[in-house]
Structures are given as structure tokens and as C-alpha cells.
mmCIF file of C-alpha atoms in Angstrom:
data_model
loop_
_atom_site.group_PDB
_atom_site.id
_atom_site.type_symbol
_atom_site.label_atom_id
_atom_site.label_comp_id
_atom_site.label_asym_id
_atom_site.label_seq_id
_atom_site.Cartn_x
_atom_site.Cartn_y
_atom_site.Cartn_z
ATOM 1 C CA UNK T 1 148.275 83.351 134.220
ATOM 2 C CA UNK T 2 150.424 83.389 137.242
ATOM 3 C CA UNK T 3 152.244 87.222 138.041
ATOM 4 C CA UNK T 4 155.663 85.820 138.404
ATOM 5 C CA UNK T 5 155.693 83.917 134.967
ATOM 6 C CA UNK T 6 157.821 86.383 132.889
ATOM 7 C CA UNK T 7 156.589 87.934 129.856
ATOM 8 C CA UNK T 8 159.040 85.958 127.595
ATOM 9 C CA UNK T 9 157.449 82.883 129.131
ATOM 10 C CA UNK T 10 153.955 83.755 128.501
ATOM 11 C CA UNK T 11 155.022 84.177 124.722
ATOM 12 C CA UNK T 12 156.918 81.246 124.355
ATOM 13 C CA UNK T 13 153.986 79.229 125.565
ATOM 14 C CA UNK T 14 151.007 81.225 123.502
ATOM 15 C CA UNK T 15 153.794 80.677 120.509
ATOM 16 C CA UNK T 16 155.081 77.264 120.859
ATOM 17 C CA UNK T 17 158.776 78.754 120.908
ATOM 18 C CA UNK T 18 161.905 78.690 123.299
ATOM 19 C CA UNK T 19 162.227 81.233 126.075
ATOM 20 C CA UNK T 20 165.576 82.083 124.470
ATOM 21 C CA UNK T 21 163.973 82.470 121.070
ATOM 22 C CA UNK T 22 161.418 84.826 122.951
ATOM 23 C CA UNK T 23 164.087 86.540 124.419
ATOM 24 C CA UNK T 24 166.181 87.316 121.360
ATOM 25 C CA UNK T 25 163.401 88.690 119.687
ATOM 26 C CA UNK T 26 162.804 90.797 122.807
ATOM 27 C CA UNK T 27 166.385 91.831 122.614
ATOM 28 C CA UNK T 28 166.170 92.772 119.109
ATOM 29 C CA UNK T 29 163.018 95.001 119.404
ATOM 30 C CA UNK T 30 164.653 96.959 122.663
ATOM 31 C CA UNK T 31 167.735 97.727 120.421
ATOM 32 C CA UNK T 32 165.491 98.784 117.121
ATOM 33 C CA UNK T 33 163.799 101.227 119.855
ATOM 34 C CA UNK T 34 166.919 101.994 121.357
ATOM 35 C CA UNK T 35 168.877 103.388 117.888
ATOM 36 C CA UNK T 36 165.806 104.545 116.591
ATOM 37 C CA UNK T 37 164.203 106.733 119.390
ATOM 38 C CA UNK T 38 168.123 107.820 119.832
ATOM 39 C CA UNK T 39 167.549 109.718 116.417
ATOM 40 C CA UNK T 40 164.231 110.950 117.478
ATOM 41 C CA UNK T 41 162.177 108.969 115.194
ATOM 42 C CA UNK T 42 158.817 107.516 116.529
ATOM 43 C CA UNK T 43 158.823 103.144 116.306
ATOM 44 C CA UNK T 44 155.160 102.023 115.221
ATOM 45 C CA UNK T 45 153.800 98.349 115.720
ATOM 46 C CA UNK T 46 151.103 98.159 113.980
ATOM 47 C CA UNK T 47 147.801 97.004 115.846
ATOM 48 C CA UNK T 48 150.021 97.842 118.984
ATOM 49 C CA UNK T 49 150.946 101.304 119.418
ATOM 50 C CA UNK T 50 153.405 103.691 118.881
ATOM 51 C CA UNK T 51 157.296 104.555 120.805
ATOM 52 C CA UNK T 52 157.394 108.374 120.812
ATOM 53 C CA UNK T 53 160.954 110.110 122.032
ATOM 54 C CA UNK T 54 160.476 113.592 123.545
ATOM 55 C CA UNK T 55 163.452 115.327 123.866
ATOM 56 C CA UNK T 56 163.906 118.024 126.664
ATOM 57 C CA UNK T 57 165.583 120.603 126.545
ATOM 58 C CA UNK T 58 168.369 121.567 129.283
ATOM 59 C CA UNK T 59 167.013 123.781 132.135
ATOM 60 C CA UNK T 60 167.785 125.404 135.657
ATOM 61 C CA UNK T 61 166.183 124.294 138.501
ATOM 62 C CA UNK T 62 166.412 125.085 141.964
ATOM 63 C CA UNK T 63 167.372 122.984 144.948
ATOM 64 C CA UNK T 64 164.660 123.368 147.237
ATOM 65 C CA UNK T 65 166.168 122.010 150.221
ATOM 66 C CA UNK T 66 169.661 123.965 149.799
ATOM 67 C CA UNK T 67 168.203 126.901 147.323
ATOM 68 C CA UNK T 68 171.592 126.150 145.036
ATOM 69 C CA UNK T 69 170.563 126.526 141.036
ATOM 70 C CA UNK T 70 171.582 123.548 139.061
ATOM 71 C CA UNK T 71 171.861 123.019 135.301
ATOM 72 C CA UNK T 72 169.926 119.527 134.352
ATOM 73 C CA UNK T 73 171.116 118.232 130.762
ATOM 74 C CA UNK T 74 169.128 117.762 127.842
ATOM 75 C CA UNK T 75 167.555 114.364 128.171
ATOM 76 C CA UNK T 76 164.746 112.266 125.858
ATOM 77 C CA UNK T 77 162.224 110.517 127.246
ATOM 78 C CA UNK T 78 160.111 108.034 125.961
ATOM 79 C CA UNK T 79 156.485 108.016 125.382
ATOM 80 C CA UNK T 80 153.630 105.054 124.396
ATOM 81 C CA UNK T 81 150.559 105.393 122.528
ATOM 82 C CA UNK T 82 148.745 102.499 122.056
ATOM 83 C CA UNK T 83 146.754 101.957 118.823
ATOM 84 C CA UNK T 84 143.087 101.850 118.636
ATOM 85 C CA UNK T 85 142.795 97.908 117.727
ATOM 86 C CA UNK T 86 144.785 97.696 120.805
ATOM 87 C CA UNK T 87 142.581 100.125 122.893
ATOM 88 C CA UNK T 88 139.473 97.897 121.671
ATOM 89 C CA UNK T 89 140.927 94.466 122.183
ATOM 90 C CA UNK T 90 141.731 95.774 126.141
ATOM 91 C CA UNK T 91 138.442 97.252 126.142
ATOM 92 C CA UNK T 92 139.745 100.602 126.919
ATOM 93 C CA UNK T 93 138.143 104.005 125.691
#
């Protein structure tokens, strides 16, 4: 598998299917993960792993370089955890 071959193309190929088949379904999954982790609710794939949202709280910090105190907004991040079948089938522990 060449590096610059995108992953859309790599599962187009393996599937028999149009990149822009690929890509819609790509599309759709980024939006499900998008309005759901939005709510705070985990997304599961089974056999893949599971899209966590974390949400942080607002905070001060301080500017290290100027010693000025700023207010950082609440923000959610996202986490992954991949399954187990997934941890086996990449051979990781």
C-alpha cells in the first residue's frame, strides 16, 4: 500500500466501490460523530472502538511569557478507544 493513496481509496479498492461512494459514507460517519459527541454521548463501532467526548471545563491560566491571567472556554475533546477484536487483529496488547 503506497502512503499517499488516501484512505477513501484504499476502501474503495478492498470494497469494489467508487471513491465518491467511499467518501459519502465517510462524510456521513464524521457528521453522526459530530451531532452525537456534540451531546456528549460516546459513538461505538463495534469490532472497532469507541468515540468518547470529554468535556472541559473553563479555567484560568497564566501567560507565561507576559504573566497576564486568561479565561480559556469550556471546550470537548475527543477521545478513541479501540476495541479488543481490534487490539488483536493489530496485534497490539
Amino acid at each position: 500500500m503506497e502512503p499517499s493513496k488516501s484512505i477513501a481509496t484504499q476502501v474503495a479498492r478492498k470494497m469494489d466501490r467508487g471513491v465518491s461512494e467511499v467518501n459519502t459514507l465517510i462524510d456521513a460517519l464524521a457528521g453522526i460523530l459530530r451531532e452525537q459527541c456534540q451531546q456528549l454521548n460516546t459513538v461505538a463501532i463495534p469490532g472497532f472502538g469507541a468515540f468518547e467526548p470529554v468535556k472541559e471545563d473553563e479555567k484560568i491560566v497564566t501567560d507565561l511569557s507576559t504573566g497576564k491571567r486568561l479565561l480559556l472556554p469550556p471546550c470537548v475533546t475527543l477521545t478513541f478507544k479501540p476495541s479488543h477484536l481490534l487490539k488483536k487483529r493489530l496485534n497490539l496488547k
